[in-house]
Coordinates of C-alpha atoms in Angstrom, one line a residue:
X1 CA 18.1 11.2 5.9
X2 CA 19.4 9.5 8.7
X3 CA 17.9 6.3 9.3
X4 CA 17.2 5.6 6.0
X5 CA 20.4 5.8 4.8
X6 CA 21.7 2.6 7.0
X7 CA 18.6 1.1 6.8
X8 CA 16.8 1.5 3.5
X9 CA 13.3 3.1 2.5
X10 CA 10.3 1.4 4.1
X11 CA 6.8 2.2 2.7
X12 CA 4.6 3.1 5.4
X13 CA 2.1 0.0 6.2
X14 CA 0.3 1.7 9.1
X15 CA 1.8 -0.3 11.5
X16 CA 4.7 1.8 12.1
X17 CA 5.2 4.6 14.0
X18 CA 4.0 8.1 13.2
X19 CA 6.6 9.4 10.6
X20 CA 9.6 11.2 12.1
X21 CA 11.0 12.4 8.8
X22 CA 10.2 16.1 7.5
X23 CA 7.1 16.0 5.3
X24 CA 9.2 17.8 2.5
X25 CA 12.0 14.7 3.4
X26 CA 9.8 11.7 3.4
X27 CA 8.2 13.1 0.1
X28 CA 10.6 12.8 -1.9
X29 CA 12.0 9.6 -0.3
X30 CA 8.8 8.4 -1.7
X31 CA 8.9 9.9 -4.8
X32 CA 12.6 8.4 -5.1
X33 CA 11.4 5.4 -4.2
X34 CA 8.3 5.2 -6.5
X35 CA 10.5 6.3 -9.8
X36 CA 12.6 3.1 -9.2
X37 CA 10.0 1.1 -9.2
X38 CA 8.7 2.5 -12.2
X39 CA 12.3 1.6 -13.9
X40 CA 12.5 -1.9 -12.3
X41 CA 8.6 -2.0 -14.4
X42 CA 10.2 -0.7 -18.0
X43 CA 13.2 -2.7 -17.5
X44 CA 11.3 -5.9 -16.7
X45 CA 8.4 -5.4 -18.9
X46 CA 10.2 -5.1 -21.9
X47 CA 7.2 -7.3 -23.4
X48 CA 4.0 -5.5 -22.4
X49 CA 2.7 -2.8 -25.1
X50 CA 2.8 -0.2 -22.2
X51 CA 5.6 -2.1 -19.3
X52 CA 4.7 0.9 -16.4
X53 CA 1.0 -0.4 -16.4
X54 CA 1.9 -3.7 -14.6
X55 CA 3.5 -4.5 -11.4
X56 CA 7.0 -6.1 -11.6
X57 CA 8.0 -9.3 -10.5
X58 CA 9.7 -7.5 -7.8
X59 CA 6.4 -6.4 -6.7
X60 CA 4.9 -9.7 -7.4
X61 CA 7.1 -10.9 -4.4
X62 CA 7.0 -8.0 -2.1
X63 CA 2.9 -6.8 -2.6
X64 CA 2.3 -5.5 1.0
X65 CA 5.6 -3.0 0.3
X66 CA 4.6 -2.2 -3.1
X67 CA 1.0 -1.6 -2.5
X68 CA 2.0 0.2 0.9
X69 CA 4.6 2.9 -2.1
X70 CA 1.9 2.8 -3.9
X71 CA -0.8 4.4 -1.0
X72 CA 1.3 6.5 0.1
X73 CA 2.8 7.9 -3.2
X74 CA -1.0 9.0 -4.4
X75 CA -0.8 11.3 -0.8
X76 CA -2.9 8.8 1.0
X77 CA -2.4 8.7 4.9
X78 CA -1.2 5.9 6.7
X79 CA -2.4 4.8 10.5
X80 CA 0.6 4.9 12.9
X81 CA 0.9 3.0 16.4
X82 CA 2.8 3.8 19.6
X83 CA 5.6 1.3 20.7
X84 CA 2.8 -0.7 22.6
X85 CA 1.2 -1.1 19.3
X86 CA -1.8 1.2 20.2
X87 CA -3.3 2.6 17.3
X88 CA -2.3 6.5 17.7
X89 CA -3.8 8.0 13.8
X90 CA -6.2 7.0 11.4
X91 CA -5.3 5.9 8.1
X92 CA -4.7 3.3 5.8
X93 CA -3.4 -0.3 7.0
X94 CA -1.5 -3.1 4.9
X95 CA -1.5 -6.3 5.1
X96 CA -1.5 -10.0 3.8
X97 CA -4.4 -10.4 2.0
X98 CA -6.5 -14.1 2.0
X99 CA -4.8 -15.4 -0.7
X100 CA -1.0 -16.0 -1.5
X101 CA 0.1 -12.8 -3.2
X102 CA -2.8 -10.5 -2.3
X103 CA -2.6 -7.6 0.1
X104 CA -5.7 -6.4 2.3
X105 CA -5.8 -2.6 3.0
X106 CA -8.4 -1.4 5.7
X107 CA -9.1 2.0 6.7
X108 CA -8.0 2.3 10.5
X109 CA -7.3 4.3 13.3
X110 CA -7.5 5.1 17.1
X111 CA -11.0 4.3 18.7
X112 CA -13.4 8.1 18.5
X113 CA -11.3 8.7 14.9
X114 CA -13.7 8.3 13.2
X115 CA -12.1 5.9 10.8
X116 CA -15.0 3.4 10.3
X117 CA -17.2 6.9 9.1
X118 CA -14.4 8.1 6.8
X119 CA -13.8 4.4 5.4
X120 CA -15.8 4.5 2.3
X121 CA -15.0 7.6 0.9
X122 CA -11.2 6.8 1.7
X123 CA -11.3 3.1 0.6
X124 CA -12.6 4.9 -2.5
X125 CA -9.2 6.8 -3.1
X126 CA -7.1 4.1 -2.3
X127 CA -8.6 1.7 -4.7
X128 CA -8.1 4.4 -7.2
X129 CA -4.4 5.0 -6.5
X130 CA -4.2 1.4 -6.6
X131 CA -5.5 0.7 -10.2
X132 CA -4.0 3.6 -11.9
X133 CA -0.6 1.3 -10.4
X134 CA -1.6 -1.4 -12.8
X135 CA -3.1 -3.6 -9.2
X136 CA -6.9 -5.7 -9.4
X137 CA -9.1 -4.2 -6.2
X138 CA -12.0 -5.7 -5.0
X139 CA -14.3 -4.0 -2.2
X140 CA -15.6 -6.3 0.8
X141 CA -17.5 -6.0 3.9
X142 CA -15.9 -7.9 6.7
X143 CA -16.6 -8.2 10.4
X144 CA -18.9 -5.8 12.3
X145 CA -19.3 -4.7 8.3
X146 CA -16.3 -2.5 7.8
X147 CA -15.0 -2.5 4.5
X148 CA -11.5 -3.5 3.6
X149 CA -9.4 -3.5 -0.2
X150 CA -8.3 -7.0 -1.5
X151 CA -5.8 -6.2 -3.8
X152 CA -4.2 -8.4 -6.4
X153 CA -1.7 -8.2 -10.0
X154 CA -4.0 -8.2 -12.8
X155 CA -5.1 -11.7 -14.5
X156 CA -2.1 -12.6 -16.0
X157 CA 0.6 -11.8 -14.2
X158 CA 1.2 -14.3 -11.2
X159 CA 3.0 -13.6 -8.2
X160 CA 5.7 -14.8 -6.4
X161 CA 5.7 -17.4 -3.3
X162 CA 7.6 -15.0 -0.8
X163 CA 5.1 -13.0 1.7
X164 CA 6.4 -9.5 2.7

């Protein structure tokens, strides 16, 4: 695991580098990674009728990393960039959303992708991933009309005041 181990598992956001781990590796460094924070939910949520439905406060104060597990634990792809930051693979992005606690996920990539075609039906399956995680997802249409996620904890549940 290399890296990793001295470092600590990262979500991909998209605005990383293309993935040098092993598919089979970084799989189940995700799925590690995704079964802890479905503990950190039972053990917090001790209160809830069903506590894995809900994100944690942990998650509450770290969205873009928990939304960015959760993408990429459904099998979604995320965009990667070269060291100059040019866009180098189409996927899904992360990022602070509008509002305190809310994370904005676009569907991205490298200009002739084909990323602003495939955005719908890909927005689609990440706002899917993203509810069946217990998160709120809203579809908007922003500049040049390309869609983007706003996603959010469920009524209810408020988050914490530390961006990620």
């Amino acid at each position: 695991m290399g890296t990793e181990e001295s470092t600590g598992f990262e979500p991909a956001t998209g605005d990383g580098p293309p993935t040098a781990e092993p598919a089979a590796a970084r799989a189940a460094s995700v799925r590690t990674a995704f079964e802890g924070l479905l503990q950190i939910r039972r053990l917090t949520g001790t209160g809830r009728p069903d506590p894995e439905a809900a994100p944690a406060p942990w998650e509450l104060n770290r969205p873009v990393r928990a939304v960015a597990l959760a993408l990429e634990r459904s099998g979604a792809m995320p965009s990667a960039v070269d060291p100059s930051g040019r866009r180098v693979s189409a996927g899904y992005r992360v990022s602070d959303g509008e509002s305190a606690g809310s994370v904005r996920v676009e569907w991205t990539g490298p200009p002739g992708s084909g990323a602003a075609h495939d955005e719908e039906e890909e927005l689609a399956g990440c706002a899917a991933a993203l509810r069946e995680a217990g998160w709120t997802v809203l579809l908007y249409r922003g500049p040049r009309r390309r869609r983007y996620l706003e996603v959010e904890p469920p009524s209810g549940l408020s988050g914490g005041h530390a961006r990620s």
